[in-house]
Coordinates of C-alpha atoms and ligand atoms in Angstrom, one line a residue:
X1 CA -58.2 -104.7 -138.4
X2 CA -60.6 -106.6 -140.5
X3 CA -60.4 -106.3 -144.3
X4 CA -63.4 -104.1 -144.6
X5 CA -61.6 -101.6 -142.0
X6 CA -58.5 -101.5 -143.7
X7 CA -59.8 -100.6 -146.8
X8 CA -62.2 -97.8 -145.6
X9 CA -58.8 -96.5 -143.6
X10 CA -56.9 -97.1 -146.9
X11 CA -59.5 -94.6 -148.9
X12 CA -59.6 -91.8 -146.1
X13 CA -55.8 -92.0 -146.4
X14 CA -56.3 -91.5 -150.2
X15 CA -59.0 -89.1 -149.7
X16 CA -56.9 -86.7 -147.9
X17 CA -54.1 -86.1 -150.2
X18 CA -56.7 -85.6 -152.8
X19 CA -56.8 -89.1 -154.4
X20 CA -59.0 -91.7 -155.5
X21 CA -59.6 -95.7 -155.6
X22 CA -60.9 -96.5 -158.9
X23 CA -62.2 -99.5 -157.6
X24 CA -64.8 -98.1 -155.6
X25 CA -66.1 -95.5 -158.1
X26 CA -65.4 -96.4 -162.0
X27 CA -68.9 -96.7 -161.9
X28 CA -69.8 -93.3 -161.0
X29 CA -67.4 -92.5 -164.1
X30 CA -68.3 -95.3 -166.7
X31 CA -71.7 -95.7 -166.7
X32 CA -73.2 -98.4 -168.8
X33 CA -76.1 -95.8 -170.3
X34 CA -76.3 -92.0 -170.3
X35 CA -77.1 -91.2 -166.4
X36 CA -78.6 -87.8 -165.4
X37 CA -80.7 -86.1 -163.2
X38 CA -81.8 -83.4 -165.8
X39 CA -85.6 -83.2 -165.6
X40 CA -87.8 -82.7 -168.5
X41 CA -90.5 -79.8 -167.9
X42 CA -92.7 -77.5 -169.4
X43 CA -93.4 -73.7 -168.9
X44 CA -96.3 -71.8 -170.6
X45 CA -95.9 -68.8 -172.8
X46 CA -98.6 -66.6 -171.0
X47 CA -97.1 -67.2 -167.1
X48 CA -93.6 -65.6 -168.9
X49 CA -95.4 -63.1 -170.6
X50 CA -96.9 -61.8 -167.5
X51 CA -93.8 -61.5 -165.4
X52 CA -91.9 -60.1 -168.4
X53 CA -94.4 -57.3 -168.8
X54 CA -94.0 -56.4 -165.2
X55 CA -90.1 -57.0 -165.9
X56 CA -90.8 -54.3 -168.8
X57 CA -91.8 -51.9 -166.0
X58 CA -89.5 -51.9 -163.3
X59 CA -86.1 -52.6 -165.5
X60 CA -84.9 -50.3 -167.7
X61 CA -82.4 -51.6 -170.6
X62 CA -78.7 -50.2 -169.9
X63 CA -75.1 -50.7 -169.8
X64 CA -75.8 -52.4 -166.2
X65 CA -78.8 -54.7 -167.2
X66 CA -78.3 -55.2 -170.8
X67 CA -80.9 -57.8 -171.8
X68 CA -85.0 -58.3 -170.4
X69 CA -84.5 -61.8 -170.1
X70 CA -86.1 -64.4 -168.1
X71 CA -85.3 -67.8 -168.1
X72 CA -86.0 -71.4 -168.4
X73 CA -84.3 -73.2 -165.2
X74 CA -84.3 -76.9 -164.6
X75 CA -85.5 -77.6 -161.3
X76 CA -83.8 -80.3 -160.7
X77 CA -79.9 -78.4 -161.7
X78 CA -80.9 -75.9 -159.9
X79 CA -80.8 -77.9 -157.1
X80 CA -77.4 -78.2 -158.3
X81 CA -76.2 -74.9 -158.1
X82 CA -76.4 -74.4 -162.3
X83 CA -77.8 -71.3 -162.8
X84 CA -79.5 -70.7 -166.0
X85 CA -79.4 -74.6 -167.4
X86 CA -82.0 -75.8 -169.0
X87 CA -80.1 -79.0 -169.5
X88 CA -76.7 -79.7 -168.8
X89 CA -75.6 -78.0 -172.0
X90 CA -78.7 -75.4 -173.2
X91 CA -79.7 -72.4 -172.2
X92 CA -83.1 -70.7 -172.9
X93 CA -84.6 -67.6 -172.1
X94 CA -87.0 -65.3 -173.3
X95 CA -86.6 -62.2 -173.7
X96 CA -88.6 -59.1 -174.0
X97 CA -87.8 -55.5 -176.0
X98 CA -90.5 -53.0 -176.0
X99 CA -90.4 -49.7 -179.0
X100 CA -88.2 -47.5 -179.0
X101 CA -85.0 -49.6 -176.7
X102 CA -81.8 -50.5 -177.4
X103 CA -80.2 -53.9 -175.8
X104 CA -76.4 -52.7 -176.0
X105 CA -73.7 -53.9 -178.0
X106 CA -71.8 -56.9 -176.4
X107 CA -70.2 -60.4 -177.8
X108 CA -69.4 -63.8 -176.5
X109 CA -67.7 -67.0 -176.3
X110 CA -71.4 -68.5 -176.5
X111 CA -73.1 -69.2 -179.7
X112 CA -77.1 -68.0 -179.6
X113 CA -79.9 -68.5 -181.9
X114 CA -83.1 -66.6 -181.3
X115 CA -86.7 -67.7 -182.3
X116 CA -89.0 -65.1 -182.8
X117 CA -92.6 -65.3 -180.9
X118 CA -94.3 -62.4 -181.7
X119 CA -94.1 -58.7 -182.6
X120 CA -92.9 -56.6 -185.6
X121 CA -90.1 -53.9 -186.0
X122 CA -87.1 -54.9 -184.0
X123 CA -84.0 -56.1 -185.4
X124 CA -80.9 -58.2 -184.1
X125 CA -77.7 -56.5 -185.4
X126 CA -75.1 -59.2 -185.7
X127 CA -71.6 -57.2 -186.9
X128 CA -72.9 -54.5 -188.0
X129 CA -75.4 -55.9 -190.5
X130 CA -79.6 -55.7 -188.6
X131 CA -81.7 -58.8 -189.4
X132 CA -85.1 -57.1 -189.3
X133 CA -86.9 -60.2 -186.8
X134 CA -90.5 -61.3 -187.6
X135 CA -92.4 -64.1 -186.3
X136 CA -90.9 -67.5 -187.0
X137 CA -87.8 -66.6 -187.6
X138 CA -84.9 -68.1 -186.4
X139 CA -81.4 -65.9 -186.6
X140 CA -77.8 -66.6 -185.4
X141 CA -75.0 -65.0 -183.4
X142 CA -72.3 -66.5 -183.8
X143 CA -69.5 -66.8 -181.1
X144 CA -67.7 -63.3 -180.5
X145 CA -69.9 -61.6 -183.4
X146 CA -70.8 -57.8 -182.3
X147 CA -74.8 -57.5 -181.4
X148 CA -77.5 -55.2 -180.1
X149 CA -81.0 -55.4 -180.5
X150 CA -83.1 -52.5 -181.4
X151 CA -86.7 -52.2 -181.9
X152 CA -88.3 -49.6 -185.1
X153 CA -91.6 -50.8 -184.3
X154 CA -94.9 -50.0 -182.2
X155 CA -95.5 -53.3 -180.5
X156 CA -93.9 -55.3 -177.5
X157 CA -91.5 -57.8 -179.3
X158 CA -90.9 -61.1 -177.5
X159 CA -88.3 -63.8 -178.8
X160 CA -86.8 -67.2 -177.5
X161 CA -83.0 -67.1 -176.8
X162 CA -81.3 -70.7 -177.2
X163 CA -77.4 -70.4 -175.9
X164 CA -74.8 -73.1 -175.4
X165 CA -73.8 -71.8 -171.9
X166 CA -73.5 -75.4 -170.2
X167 CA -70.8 -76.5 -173.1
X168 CA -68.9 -73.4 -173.2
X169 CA -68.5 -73.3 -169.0
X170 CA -67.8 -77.1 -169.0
X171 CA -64.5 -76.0 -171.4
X172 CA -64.1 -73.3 -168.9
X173 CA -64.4 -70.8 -172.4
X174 CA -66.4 -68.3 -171.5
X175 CA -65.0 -64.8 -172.5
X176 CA -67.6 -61.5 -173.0
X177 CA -66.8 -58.4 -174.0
X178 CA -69.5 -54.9 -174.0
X179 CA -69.0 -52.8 -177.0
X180 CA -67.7 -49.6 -176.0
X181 CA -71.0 -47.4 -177.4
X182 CA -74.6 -49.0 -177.7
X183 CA -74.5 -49.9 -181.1
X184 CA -72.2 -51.3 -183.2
X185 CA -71.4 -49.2 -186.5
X186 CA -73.7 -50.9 -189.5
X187 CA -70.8 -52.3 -191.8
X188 CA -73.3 -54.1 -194.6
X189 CA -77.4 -52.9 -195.8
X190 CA -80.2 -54.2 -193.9
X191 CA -80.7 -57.7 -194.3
X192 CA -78.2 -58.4 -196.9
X193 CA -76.8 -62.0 -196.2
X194 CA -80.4 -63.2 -195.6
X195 CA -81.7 -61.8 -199.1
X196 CA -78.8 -63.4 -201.1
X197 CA -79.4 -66.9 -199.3
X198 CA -82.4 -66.9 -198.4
X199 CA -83.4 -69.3 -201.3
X200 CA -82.0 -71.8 -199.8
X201 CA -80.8 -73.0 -203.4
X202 CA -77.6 -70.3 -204.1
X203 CA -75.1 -68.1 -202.9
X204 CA -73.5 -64.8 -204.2
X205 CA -70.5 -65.4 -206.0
X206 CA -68.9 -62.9 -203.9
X207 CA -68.9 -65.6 -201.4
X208 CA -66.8 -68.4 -202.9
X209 CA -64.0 -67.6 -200.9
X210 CA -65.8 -68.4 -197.1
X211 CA -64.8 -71.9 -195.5
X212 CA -68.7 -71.8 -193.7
X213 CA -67.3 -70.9 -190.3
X214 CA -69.5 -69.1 -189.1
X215 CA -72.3 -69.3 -191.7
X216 CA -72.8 -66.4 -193.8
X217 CA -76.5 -66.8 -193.6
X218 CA -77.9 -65.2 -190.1
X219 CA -81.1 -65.3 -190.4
X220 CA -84.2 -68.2 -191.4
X221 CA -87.1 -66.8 -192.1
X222 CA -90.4 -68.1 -191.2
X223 CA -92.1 -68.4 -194.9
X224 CA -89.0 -70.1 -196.3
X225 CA -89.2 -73.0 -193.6
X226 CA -92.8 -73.3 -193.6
X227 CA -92.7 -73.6 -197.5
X228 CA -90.3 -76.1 -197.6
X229 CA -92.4 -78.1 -195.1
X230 CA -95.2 -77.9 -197.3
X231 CA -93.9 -78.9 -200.2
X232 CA -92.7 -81.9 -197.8
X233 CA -96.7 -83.0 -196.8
X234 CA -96.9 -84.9 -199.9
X235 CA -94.4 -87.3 -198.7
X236 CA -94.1 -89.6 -196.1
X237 CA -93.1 -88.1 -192.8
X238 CA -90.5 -89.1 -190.7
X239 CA -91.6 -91.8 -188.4
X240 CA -89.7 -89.8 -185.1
X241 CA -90.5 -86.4 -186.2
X242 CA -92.7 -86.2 -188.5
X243 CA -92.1 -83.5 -191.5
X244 CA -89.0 -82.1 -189.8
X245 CA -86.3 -80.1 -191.5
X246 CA -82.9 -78.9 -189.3
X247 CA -81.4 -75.1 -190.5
X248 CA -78.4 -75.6 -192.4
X249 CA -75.4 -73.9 -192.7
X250 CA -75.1 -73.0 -197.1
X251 CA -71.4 -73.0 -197.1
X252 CA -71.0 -76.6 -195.4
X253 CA -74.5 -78.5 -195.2
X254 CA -73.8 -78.3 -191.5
X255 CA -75.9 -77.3 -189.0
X256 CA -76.5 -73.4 -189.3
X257 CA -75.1 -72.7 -186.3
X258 CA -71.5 -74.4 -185.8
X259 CA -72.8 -75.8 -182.0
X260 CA -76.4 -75.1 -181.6
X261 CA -78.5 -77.2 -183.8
X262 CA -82.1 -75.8 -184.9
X263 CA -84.6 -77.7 -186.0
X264 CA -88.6 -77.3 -187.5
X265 CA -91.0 -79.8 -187.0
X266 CA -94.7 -80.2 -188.4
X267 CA -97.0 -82.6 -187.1
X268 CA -100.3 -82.7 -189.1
X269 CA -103.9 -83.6 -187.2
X270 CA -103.8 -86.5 -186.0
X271 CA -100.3 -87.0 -186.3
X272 CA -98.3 -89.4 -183.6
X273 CA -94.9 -90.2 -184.0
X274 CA -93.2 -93.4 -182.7
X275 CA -90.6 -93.1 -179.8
X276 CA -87.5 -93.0 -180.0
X277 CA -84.5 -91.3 -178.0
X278 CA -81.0 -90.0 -178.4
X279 CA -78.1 -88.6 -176.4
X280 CA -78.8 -85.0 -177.7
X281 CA -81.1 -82.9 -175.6
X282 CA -83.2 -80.0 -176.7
X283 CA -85.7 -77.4 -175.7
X284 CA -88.9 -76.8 -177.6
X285 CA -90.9 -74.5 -178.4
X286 CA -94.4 -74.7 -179.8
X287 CA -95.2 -72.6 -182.3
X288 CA -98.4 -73.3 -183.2
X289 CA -100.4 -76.0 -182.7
X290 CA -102.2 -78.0 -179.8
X291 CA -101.2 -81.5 -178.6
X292 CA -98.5 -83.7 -176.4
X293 CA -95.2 -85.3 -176.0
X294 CA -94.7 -88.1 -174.5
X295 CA -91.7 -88.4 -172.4
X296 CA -90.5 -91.6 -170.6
X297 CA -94.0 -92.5 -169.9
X298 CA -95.1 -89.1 -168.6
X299 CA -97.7 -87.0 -170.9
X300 CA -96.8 -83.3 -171.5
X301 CA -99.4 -81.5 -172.3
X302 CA -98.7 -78.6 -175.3
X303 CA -100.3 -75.8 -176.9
X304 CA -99.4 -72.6 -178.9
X305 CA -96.3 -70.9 -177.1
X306 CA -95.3 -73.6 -174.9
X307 CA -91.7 -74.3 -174.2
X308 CA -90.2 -77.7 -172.7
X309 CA -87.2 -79.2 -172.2
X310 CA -86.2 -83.1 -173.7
X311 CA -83.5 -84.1 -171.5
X312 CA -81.0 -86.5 -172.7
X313 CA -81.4 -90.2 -173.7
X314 CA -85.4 -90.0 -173.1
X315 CA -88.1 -91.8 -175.0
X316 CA -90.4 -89.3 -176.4
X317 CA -92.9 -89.1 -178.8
X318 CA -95.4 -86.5 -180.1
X319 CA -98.8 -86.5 -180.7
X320 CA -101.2 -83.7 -182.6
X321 CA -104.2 -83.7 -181.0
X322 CA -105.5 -80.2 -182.6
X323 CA -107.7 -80.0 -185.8
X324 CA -104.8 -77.7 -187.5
X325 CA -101.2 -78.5 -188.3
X326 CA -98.7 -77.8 -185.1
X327 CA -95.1 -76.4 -185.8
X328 CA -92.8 -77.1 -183.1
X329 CA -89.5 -75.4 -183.1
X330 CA -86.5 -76.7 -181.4
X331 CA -82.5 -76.1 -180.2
X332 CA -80.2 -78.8 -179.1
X333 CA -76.5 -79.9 -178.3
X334 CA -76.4 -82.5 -181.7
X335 CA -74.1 -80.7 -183.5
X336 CA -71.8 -81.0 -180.4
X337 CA -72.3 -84.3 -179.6
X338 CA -71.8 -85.7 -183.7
X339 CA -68.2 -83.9 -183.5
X340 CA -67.1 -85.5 -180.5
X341 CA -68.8 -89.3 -181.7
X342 CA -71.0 -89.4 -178.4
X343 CA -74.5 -89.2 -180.6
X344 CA -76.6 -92.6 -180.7
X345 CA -80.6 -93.0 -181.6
X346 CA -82.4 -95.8 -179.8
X347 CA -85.9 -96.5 -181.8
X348 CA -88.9 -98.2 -179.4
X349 CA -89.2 -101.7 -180.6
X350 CA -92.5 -102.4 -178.0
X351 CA -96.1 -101.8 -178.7
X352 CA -95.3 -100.1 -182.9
X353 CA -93.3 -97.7 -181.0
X354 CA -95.4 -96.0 -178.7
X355 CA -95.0 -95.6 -174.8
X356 CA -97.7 -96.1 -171.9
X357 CA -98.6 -93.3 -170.7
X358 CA -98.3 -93.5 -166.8
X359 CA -99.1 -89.7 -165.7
X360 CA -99.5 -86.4 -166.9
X361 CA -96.6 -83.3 -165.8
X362 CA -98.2 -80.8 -163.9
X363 CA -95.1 -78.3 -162.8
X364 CA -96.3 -78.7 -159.2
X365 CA -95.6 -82.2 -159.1
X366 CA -92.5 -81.9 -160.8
X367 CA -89.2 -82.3 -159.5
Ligands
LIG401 O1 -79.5 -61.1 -176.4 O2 -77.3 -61.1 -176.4 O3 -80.9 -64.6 -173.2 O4 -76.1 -62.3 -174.4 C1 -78.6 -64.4 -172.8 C2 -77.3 -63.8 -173.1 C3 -79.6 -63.1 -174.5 C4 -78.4 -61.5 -175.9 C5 -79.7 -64.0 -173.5 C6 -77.3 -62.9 -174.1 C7 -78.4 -62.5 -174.8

């Protein structure tokens, strides 16, 4: 038997009692940079929108389909069997609730942050206290709080949900529970921890008590963040985002949710950042604004309502190509990856930073 043989027999042998020769496969294990096979890709607002209106008709909100959801899958995990990643550790959807429904009462393991998109009227109700949701807003369920989502108002109301699903099955922690009526019973006023922090500056004394898990502020509302952003124009930007601010938890400085990070960009016309990547990955989601983001070498396209997905460790860099300011709102895994010492930021030292553009995504050509 030559050498070659005996060692294949030697890792069939291994094989079937379940083992492994490290030798052949550390690096599958170790590799020297982040390896993946998460593809970045974009989806526009209106092709949702039509499917979710249709959605709107045939499914009726209930104990057995509790949320009008559709969402953002990766092409390339799907492949992969992972149903509803957006990257290996996000998930996004968007979600629809039309006047007048009721998305039942339920909690879960997973953390969720919700961006709202447009309407007027409904409300998230996280523990018994109802955030009232306008456009640009970004709110917060903590893991295992109480919520349903109701909707006061006379127009369809459409929102972006940003989970952790990926890192909460990859600990095998998943747990959900329903509530056992629709609603949970209102505990505080409407709106209550969002008025006393909503300043951004101070907290009521009748929190001094709270350790910040989970933050006591739920909800970020669009005029504070825009505001702040404003105020910011008069300064230099931020060569990688431009005027960029992440939501932050009062109690701790942290991010405002514990394992979702959140984050606000502005990009002014004309604006182009320089590249740069990191291990985090993200999904965006253009609020406003017309323009493109260049992702290892490959040109994605934006305008108003897009969403896309920046997988991990991936040059990117984003231009404003529109004659107005563009907002671009964004979840990620950072938080995650700062507690558990894996983050790292790589800045483009070639050409002042900026990436040759070698195509241009079209989703037909994707993956
Ligand atoms: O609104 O509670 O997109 O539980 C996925 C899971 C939304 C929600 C999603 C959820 C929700």
């Amino acid at each position: 038997m030559s050498n070659s043989q005996e060692h294949a027999q030697f890792s069939k042998d291994l094989e079937r009692n379940n083992l492994g020769p490290l030798w052949d496969n550390i690096l599958h294990m170790v590799t020297k940079e982040p390896d993946h096979d998460i593809v970045p890709y974009l989806w526009k607002l209106d092709q949702i929108k039509e499917y979710l209106y249709k959605a709107g008709d045939i499914l009726k909100l209930g104990r057995t389909s509790e949320r009008r959801v559709i969402y953002l899958q990766n092409p390339s995990l799907m492949k992969k069997g992972l149903i509803g990643y957006s990257t290996y550790t996000l998930y996004a959807g968007i979600q629809l609730l039309l006047p007048g429904e009721v998305a039942p009462s339920h909690r879960h393991s997973q953390s969720a942050i919700r961006f709202v998109i447009e309407g007027d009227g409904a409300y998230t109700s996280v523990d018994g206290e109802k955030l009232y949701m306008e456009k640009g807003d970004c709110i917060l369920t903590p893991p295992f709080c109480w919520h349903d989502h109701g909707h006061e108002g006379n127009e369809p109301m459409i929102w972006m949900d940003g989970l952790d699903v990926g890192i909460v099955k990859s600990f095998a922690g998943s747990f959900y529970e329903p509530y056992a009526n629709e609603t949970y019973p209102l505990q505080r006023p409407d709106d209550f921890s969002t008025k006393q922090y909503s300043s951004g500056s101070f907290r009521p004394v009748c929190d001094r008590g709270l350790d910040g898990y989970p933050s006591p502020q739920k909800s970020y509302k669009w005029n504070q963040v825009k505001s702040v952003l404003e105020q910011m124009t008069e300064f230099d930007p931020d060569p990688f985002d431009g005027y960029a601010v992440d939501y932050m938890n009062p109690v701790t400085g942290g991010s405002a949710d514990y394992r979702i990070g959140t984050t606000m960009q502005k990009l002014t016309p004309g604006m182009r950042t320089k590249a740069h990547r990191h291990v985090h990955s993200a999904v965006y989601h253009v609020m406003e604004g017309n323009g493109y983001t260049v992702i290892d070498g490959v040109k994605f396209e934006w305008s108003k309502g897009d969403f896309f997905i920046l997988p991990p460790w991936r040059w990117h860099e984003h231009v404003n190509t529109g004659d107005k300011d563009a907002h671009l709102f964004s979840f990620n895994d950072r938080p995650v990856l700062q507690m558990l010492k894996l983050e790292r930021n790589e800045s483009l030292e070639q050409n002042n930073g900026r990436q040759e553009i070698k195509s241009t995504f079209s989703p037909e050509d994707a993956a």
